[in-house]
Coordinates of C-alpha atoms in Angstrom, one line a residue:
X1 CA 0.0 0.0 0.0
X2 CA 1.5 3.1 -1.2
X3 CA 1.7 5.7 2.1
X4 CA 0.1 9.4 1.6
X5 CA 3.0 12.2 2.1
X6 CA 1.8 16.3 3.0
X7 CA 2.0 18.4 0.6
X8 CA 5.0 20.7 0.6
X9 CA 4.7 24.0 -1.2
X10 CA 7.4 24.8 -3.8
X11 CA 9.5 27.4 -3.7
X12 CA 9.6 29.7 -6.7
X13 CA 13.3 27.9 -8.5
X14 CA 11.7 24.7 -8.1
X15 CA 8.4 25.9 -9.4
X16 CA 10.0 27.3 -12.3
X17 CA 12.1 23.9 -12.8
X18 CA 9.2 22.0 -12.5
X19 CA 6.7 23.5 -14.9
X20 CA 6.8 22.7 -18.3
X21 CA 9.4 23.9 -21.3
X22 CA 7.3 24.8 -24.2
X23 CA 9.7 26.0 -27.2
X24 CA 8.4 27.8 -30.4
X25 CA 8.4 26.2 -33.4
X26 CA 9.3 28.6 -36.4
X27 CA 7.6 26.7 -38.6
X28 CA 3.9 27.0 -39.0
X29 CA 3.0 23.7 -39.4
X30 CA 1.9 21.9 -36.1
X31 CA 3.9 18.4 -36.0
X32 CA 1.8 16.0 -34.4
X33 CA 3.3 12.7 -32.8
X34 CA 2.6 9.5 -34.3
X35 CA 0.6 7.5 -32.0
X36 CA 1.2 3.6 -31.4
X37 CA -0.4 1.2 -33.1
X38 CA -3.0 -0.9 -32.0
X39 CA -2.1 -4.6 -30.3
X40 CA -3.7 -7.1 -31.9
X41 CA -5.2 -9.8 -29.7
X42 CA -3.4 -12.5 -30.1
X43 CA -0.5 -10.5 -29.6
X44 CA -1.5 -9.5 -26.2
X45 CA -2.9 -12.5 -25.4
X46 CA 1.1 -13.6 -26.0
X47 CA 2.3 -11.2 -24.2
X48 CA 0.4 -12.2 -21.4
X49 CA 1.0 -15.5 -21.4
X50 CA 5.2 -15.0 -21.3
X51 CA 4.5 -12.3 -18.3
X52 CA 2.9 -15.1 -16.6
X53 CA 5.3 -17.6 -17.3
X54 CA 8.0 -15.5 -16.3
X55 CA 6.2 -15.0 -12.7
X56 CA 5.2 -18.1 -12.4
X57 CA 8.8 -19.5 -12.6
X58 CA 9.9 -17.2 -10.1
X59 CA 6.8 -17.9 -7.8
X60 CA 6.9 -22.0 -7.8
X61 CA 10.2 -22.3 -6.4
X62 CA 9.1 -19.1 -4.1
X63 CA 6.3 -21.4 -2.9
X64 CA 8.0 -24.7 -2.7
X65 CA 11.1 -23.2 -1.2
X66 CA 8.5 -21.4 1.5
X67 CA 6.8 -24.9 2.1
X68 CA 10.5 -26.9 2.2
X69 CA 11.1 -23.9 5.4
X70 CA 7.9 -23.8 7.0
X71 CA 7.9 -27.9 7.6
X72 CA 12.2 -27.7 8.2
X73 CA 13.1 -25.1 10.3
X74 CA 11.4 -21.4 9.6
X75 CA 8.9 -20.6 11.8
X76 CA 9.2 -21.6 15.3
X77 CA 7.1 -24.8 15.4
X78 CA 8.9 -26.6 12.5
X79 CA 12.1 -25.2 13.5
X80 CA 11.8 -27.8 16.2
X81 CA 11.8 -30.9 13.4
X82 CA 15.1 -29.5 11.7
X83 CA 16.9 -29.5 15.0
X84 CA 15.8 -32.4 16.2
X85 CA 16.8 -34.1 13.1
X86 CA 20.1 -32.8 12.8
X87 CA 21.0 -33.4 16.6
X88 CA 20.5 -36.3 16.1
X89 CA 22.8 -36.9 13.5
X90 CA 25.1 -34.5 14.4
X91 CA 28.1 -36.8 15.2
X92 CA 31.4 -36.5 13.3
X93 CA 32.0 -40.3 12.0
X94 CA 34.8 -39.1 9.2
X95 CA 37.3 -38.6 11.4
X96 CA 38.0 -42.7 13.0
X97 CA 37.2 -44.8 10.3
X98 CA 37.8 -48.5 11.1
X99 CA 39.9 -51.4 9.2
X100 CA 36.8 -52.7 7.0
X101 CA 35.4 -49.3 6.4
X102 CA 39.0 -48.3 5.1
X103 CA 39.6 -51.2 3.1
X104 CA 36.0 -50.9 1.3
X105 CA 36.8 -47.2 1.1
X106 CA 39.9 -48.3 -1.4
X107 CA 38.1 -50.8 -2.9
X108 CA 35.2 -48.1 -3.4
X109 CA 37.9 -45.5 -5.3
X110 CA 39.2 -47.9 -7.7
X111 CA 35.9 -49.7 -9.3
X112 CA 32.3 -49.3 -8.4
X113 CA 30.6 -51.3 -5.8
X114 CA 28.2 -52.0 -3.3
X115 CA 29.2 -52.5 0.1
X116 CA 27.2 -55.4 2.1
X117 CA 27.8 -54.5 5.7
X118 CA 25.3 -55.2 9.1
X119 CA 23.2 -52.8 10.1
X120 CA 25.0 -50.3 12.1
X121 CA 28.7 -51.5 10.7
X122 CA 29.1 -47.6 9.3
X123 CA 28.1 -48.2 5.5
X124 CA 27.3 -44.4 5.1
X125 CA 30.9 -43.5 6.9
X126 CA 32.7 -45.0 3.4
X127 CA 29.9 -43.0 1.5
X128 CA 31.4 -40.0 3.3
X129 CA 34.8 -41.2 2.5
X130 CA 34.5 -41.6 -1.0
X131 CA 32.3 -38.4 -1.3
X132 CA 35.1 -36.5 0.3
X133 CA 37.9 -38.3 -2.2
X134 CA 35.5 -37.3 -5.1
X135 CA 34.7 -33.5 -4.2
X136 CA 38.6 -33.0 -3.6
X137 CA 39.6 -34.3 -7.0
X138 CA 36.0 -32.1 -8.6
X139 CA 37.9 -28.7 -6.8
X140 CA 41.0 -29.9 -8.9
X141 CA 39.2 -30.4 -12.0
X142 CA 37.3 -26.8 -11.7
X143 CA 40.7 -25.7 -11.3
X144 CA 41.5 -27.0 -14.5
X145 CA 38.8 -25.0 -16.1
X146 CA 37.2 -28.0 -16.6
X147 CA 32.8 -28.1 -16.9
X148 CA 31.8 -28.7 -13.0
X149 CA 29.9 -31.8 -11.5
X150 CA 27.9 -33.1 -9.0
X151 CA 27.6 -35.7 -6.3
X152 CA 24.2 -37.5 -5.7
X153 CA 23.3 -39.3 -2.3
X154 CA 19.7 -41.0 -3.3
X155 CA 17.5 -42.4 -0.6
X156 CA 13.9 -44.3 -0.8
X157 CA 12.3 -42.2 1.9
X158 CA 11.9 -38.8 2.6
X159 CA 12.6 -39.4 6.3
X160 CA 16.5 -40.8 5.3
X161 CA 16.5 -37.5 3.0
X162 CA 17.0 -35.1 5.8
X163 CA 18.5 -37.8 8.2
X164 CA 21.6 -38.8 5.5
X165 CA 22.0 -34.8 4.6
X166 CA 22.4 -34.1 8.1
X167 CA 25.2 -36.2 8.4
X168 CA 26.9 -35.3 5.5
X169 CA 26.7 -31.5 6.5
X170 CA 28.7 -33.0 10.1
X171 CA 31.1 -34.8 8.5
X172 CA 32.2 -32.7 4.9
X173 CA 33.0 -28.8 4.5
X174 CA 30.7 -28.5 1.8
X175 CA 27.7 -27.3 0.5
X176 CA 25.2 -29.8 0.9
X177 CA 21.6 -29.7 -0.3
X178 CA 18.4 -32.0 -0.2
X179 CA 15.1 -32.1 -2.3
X180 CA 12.6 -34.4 -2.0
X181 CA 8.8 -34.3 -4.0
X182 CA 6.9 -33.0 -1.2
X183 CA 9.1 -30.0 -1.7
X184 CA 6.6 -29.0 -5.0
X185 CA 9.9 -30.0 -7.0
X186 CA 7.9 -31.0 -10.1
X187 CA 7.1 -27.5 -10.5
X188 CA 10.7 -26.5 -10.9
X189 CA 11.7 -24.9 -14.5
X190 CA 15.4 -26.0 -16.0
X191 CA 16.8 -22.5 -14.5
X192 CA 15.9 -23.2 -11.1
X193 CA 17.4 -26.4 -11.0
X194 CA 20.9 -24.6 -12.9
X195 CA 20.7 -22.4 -9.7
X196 CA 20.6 -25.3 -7.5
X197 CA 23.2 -27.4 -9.2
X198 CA 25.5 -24.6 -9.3
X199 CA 25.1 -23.7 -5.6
X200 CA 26.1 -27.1 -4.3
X201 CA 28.0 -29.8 -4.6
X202 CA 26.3 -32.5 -2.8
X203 CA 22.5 -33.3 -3.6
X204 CA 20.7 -35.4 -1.3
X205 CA 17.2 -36.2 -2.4
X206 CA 14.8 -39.5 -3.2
X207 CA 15.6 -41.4 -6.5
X208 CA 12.7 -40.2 -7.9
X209 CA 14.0 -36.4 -7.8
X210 CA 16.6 -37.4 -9.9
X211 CA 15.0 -39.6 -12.1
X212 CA 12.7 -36.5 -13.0
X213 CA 15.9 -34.3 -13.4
X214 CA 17.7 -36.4 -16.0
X215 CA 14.3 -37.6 -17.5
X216 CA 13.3 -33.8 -18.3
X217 CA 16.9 -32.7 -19.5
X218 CA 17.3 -30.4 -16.3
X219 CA 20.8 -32.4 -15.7
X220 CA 22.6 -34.6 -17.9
X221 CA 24.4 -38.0 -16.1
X222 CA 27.7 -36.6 -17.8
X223 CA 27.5 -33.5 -15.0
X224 CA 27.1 -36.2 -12.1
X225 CA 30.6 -37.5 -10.6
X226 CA 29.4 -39.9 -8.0
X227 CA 25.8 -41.2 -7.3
X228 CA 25.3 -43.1 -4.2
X229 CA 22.5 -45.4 -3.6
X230 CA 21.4 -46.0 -0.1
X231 CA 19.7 -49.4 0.5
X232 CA 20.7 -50.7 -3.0
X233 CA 18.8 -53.6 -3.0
X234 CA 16.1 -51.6 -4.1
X235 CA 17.0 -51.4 -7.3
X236 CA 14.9 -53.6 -9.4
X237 CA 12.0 -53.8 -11.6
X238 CA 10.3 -49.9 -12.1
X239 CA 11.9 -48.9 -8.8
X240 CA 13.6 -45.2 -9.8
X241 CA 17.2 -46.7 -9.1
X242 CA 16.8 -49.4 -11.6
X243 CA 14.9 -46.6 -14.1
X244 CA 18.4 -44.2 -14.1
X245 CA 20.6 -46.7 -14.6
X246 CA 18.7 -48.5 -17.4
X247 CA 17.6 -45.4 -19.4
X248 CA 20.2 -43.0 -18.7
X249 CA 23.5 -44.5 -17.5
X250 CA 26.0 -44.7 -20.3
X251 CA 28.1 -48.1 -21.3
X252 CA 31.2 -46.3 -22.3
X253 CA 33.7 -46.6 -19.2
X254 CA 34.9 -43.1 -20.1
X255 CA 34.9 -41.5 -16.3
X256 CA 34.3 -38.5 -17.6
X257 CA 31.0 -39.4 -19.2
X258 CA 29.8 -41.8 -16.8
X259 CA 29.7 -41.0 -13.0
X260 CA 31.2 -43.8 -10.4
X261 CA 28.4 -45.6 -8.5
X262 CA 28.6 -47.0 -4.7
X263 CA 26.0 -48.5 -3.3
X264 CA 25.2 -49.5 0.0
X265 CA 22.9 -52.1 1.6
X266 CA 22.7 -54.7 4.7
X267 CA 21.7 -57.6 2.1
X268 CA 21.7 -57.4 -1.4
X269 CA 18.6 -59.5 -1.8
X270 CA 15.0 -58.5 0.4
X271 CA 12.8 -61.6 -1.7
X272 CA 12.6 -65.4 -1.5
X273 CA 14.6 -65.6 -4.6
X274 CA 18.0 -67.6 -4.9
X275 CA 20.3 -65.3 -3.5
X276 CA 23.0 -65.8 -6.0
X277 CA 21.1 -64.8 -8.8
X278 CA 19.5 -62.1 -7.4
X279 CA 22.9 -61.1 -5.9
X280 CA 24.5 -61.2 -9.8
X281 CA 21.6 -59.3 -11.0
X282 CA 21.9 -56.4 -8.5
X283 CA 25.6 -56.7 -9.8
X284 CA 24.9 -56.2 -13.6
X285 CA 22.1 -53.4 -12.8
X286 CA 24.5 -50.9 -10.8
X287 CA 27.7 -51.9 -12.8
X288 CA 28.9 -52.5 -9.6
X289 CA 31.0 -55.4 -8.0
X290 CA 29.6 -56.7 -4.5
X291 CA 31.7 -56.1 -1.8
X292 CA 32.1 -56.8 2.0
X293 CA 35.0 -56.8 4.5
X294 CA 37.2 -59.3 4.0
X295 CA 38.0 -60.3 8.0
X296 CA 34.1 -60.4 9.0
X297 CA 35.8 -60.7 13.0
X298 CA 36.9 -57.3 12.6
X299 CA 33.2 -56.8 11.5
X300 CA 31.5 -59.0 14.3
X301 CA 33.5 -57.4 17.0
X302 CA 32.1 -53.8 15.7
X303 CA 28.9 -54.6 15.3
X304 CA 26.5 -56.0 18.3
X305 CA 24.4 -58.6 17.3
X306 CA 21.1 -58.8 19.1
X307 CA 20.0 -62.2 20.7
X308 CA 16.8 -63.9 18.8
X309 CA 14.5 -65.9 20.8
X310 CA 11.6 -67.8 18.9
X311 CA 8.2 -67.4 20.6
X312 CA 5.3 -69.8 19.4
X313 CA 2.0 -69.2 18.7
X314 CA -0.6 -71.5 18.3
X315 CA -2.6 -71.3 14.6
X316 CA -4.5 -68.8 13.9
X317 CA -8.1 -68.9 13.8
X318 CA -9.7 -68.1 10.0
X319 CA -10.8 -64.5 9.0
X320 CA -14.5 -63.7 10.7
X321 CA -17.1 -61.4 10.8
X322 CA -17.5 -59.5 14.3
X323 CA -21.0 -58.1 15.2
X324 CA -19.8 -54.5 14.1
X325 CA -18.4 -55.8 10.9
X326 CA -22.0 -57.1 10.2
X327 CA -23.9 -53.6 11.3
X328 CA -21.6 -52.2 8.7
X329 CA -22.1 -54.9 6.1
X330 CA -25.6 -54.2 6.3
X331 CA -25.2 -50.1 6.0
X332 CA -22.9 -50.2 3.2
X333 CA -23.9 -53.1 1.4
X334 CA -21.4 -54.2 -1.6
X335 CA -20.2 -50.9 -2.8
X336 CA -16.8 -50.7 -4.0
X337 CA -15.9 -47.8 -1.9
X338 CA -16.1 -49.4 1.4
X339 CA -13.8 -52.5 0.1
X340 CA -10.7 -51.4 1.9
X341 CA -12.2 -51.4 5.1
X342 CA -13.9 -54.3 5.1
X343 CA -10.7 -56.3 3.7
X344 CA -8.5 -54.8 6.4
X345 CA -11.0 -55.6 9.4
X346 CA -11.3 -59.5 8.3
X347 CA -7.7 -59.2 8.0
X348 CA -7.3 -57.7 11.2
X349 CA -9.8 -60.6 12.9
X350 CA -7.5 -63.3 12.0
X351 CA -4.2 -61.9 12.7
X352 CA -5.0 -59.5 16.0
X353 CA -8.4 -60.4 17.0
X354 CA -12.0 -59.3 17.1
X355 CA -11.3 -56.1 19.1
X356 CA -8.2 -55.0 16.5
X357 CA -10.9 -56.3 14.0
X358 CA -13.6 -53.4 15.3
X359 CA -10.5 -50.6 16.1
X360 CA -9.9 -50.3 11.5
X361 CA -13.4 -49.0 11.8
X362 CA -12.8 -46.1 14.5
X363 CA -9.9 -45.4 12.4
X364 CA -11.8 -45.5 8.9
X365 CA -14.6 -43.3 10.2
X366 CA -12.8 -40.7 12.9
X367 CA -12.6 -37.0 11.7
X368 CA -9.8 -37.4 9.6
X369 CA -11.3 -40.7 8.0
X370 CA -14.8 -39.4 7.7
X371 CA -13.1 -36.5 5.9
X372 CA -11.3 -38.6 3.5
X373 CA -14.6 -40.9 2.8
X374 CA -16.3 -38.1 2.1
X375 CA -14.1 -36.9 0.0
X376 CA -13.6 -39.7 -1.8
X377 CA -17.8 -40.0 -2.2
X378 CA -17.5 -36.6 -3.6
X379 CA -14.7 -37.0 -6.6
X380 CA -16.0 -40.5 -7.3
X381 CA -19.7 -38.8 -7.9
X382 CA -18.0 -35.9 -10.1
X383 CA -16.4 -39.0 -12.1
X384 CA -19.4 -40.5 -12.8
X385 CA -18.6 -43.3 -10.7
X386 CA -22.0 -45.2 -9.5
X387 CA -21.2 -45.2 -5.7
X388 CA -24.9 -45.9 -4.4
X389 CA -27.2 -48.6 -3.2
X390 CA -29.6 -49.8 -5.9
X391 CA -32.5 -47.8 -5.7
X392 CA -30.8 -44.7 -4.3
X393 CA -32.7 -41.6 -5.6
X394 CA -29.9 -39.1 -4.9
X395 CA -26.5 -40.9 -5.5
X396 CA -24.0 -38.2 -4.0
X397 CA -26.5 -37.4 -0.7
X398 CA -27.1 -40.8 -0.7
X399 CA -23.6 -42.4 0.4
X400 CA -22.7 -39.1 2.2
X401 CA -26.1 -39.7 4.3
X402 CA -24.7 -43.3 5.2
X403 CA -21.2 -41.6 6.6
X404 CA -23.0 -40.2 8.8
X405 CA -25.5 -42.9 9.9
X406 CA -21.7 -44.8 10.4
X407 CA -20.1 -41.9 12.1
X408 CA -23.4 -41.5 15.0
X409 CA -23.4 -45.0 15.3
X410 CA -19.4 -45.5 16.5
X411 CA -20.3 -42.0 18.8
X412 CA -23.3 -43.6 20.1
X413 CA -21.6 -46.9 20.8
X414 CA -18.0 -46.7 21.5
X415 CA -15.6 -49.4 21.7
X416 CA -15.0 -51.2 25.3
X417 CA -11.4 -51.5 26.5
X418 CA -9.8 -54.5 25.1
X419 CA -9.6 -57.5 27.5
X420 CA -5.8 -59.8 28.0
X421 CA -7.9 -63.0 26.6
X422 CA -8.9 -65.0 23.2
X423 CA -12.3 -63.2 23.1
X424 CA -10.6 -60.2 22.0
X425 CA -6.9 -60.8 21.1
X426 CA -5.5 -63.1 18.6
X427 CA -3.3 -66.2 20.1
X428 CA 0.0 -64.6 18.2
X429 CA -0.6 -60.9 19.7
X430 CA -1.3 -62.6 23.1
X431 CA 1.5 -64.1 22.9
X432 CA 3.2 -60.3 22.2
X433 CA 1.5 -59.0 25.1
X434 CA 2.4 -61.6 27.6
X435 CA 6.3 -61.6 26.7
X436 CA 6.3 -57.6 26.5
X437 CA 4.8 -57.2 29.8
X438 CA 7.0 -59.8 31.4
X439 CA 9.6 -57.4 29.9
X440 CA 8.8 -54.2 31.1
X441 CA 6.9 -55.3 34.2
X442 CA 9.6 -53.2 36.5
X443 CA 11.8 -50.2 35.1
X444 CA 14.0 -50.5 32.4
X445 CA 15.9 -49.6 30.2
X446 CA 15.3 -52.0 27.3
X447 CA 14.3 -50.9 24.1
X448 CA 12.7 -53.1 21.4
X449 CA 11.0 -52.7 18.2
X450 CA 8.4 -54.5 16.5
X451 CA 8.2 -55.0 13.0
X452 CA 4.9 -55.5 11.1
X453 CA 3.8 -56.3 8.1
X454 CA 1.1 -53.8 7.8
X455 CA 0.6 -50.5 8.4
X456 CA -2.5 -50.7 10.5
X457 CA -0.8 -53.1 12.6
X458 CA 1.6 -50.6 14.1
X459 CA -1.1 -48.4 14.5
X460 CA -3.9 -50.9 16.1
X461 CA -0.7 -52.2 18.8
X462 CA -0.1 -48.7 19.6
X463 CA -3.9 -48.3 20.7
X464 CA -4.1 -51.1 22.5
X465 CA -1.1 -51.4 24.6
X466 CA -2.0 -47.9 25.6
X467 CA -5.1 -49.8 27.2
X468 CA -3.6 -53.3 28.4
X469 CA -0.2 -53.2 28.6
X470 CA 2.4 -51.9 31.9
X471 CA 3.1 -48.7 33.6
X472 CA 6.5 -49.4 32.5
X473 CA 5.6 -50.3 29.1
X474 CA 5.2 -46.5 26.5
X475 CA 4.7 -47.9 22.8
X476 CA 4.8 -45.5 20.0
X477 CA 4.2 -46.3 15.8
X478 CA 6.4 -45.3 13.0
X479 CA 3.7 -45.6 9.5
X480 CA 5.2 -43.3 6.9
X481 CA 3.5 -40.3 5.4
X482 CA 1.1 -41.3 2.6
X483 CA -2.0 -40.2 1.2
X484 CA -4.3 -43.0 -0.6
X485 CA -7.2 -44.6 -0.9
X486 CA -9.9 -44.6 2.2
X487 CA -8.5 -46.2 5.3
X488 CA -5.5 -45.5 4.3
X489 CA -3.2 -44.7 7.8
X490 CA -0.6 -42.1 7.5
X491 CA 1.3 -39.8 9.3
X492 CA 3.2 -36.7 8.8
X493 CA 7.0 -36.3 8.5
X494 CA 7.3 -34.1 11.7
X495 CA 5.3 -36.6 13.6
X496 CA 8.0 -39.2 12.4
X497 CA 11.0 -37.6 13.3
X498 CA 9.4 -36.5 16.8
X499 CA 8.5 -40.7 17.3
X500 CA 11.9 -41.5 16.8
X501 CA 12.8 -38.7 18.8
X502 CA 11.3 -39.9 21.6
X503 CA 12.5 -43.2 21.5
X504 CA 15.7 -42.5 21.7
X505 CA 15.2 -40.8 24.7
X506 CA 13.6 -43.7 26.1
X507 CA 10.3 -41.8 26.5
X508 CA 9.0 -44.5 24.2
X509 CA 10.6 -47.7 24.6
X510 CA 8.7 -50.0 22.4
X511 CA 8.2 -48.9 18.7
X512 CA 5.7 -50.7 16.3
X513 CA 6.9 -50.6 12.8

């Protein structure tokens, strides 16, 4: 808003200087100026369209840049999931290597390869090595007048984005950046990216950042010096590792025109395949050569081995319907919509019990759910999608109407708290229950995690140890961020790293996963 100024009076030199020179003209004739010519529509309809572009280039990476700060560390709330993150990666791991993570690191500057190491054996300490060796001979080349490049650290999750770069930025004087797509990067022109290419010379982002980059021409694989794949054994089928290799890594070994690859991983195969030939194909996909220390003692005595105890559970009993399943059978009837929901409760009687059965539908229908149903209801009916009961007179206010009829029912009748027994609990999460509270029936401090094979798992054991299990017992879930179809149960990258946060403080000490 432009601000209003007083009026100051002139005095009479600035008055003079100020009002107009008129000079004579000798000749008689009046010259009149020519006056522009007309734009023609489709001129200014051209016009208006490059003004646009040019501010919507300079807005999108505005946005997504203000989006990227507001979630990592801008205003005061977020700032809180940007510290947290890099505290807690914020120890300097360059400076002691060990034996084995020396000997891979030699191994790692004079071929390409993909380091096999434990969990927690310091697999992304060689990565810092060799992106150290790299960036030293890159400031050499640039000396040289030769074209820069750049250093790629790919991850699969977002999470591992900011957890890897935050590492990195400990460990190497360097400018370090990271990008992932929740960042709005899509939206980025060729320019943008230049700027951020040039700025850095570490990028650490998910695969399928880069993947985009090279697909749309906003990088080239000749401008890349090293690329870095964390948990390698990803790289298969349409996975974005397998994608940049296969469409745009180059066969020539010319190092200048192809960058070196390391790749790291705790197993180099994660099916029931044969190992050996999964193993070679891994190999032939990353041009790389499998590699592990060669004295695993040195390895074993570095890395501490948890002790495995087999629990037995007796067979489970068949998927079945529980008396809320049926209400709700009977409400929605058949209609595609609700299929998710009713697949994951049967699922969820079989493998955790009636009451776990019954807790998918609190989820499916609480505010956020509801929300997402109803959304759902209203893009399917804008579709054209037939979403109501035969007969319906009103399809949309139909289904939206039986929501509700849902939602007042689970307000009007709320769950009971689970019971320790086989009424409510499956044999196999008994059996969890029982040795977890044997655990943690006095102070401790014992950690555990346990690992599921769905998401709603985590989530359904977090709810109801909350209700059955110890004082001593505090269980937390880890579900990734996502945003699908209805019931499916997400959660937000701050609420992550603040989980994981709290369990290694030991505030939660049990983490389902």
């Amino acid at each position: 808003m432009n601000s209003l100024l007083p009026a100051t009076p002139l005095t009479s030199e600035e008055a003079d200087e100020s009002a107009p020179h008129i000079a004579e003209d000798s000749s008689s004739e009046t010259e009149i100026p020519e006056l522009p010519k007309p734009i023609s529509h489709s001129e200014r309809r051209r016009l208006q369209e490059a003004k646009f572009g040019s501010w919507f280039e300079a807005k999108s990476e505005s946005i997504t840049l203000k989006s990227m700060n507001e979630d990592m560390g801008e205003n005061d709330e977020s700032r809180s999931t940007k510290y947290l993150i890099e505290k807690q990666e914020a120890a300097v791991i360059i400076s002691d290597p060990r034996e084995y993570q020396m000997e891979l690191f030699e191994r790692a500057k004079q071929q390409n390869i993909i380091a096999v190491l434990d969990t927690g054996s310091g697999k992304t300490l060689i990565a810092a090595l060799l992106l150290r060796h790299v960036l030293n001979q890159e400031h050499e080349d640039r000396a040289l007048n030769n074209p820069p490049r750049i250093a790629f650290f790919l991850v699969a999750s977002v999470t591992l984005v900011f957890q890897q770069a935050a590492v990195l930025e400990t460990n190497l004087h360097e400018k370090i950046d990271r990008f992932c797509g929740d960042m709005g990067c899509d939206l980025w022109s060729k320019a943008i990216w230049e700027k951020h290419f040039k700025e850095n010379m570490v990028i650490v982002c998910t695969a399928d950042v880069l993947y985009q980059c090279l697909m749309h021409s906003f990088i080239s694989i000749e401008q890349i010096n090293l690329l870095i794949f964390d948990e390698a054994h990803h790289a298969k089928k349409n996975h974005a590792y397998a994608k940049i290799i296969r469409d745009f890594y180059p066969e020539e070994d010319d190092p200048r025109r192809r960058p070196k690859i390391f790749g790291m991983t705790a197993s180099p195969v994660d099916a029931k395949v044969d190992v050996y030939v999964a193993a070679r194909e891994l190999e032939i996909l990353l041009k790389s050569h499998i590699a592990t220390a060669a004295d695993l003692t040195l390895l074993q005595k570095s890395v501490h081995r948890p002790t495995e105890k087999l629990i037995v559970y007796k067979k489970l009993e068949p998927p079945f319907s529980t008396k809320l399943f049926q209400k709700f059978s009977k409400l929605f009837g058949e209609t595609q919509l609700y299929r998710r929901p009713f697949q994951t409760a049967l699922l969820a009687s079989s493998e955790l019990g009636s009451w776990c059965s019954d807790r998918v539908w609190h989820y499916t229908l609480s505010v956020d759910g509801a929300r997402k149903l109803e959304g759902t209801i209203r893009r399917d009916h804008g579709l054209g999608i037939i979403v109501a009961r035969v007969g319906g007179a009103d399809v949309l206010e139909d289904n939206l109407a039986l929501v509700e009829e849902a939602k007042n029912y689970m307000k009007k009748s709320p769950m009971p708290p689970p019971q320790a027994n086989l009424s409510d609990l499956s044999t196999k999460v008994l059996n969890l229950y029982n040795y977890l509270c044997l655990r943690y029936q006095a102070p401790t401090d014992d950690k555990c995690i346990v690992f599921v094979t769905h998401r709603f798992t985590a989530r359904v054991l977090e709810d109801l140890f909350g209700f059955i299990g110890t004082p001593h017992l505090r269980v937390g879930a880890l579900i990734g961020a996502r945003s699908g179809e209805v019931n499916d149960i997400g959660s937000t990258f701050r609420k992550q790293v603040l989980t994981l946060t709290k369990f290694r403080k030991g505030l939660i000490n049990c983490l389902a996963r």
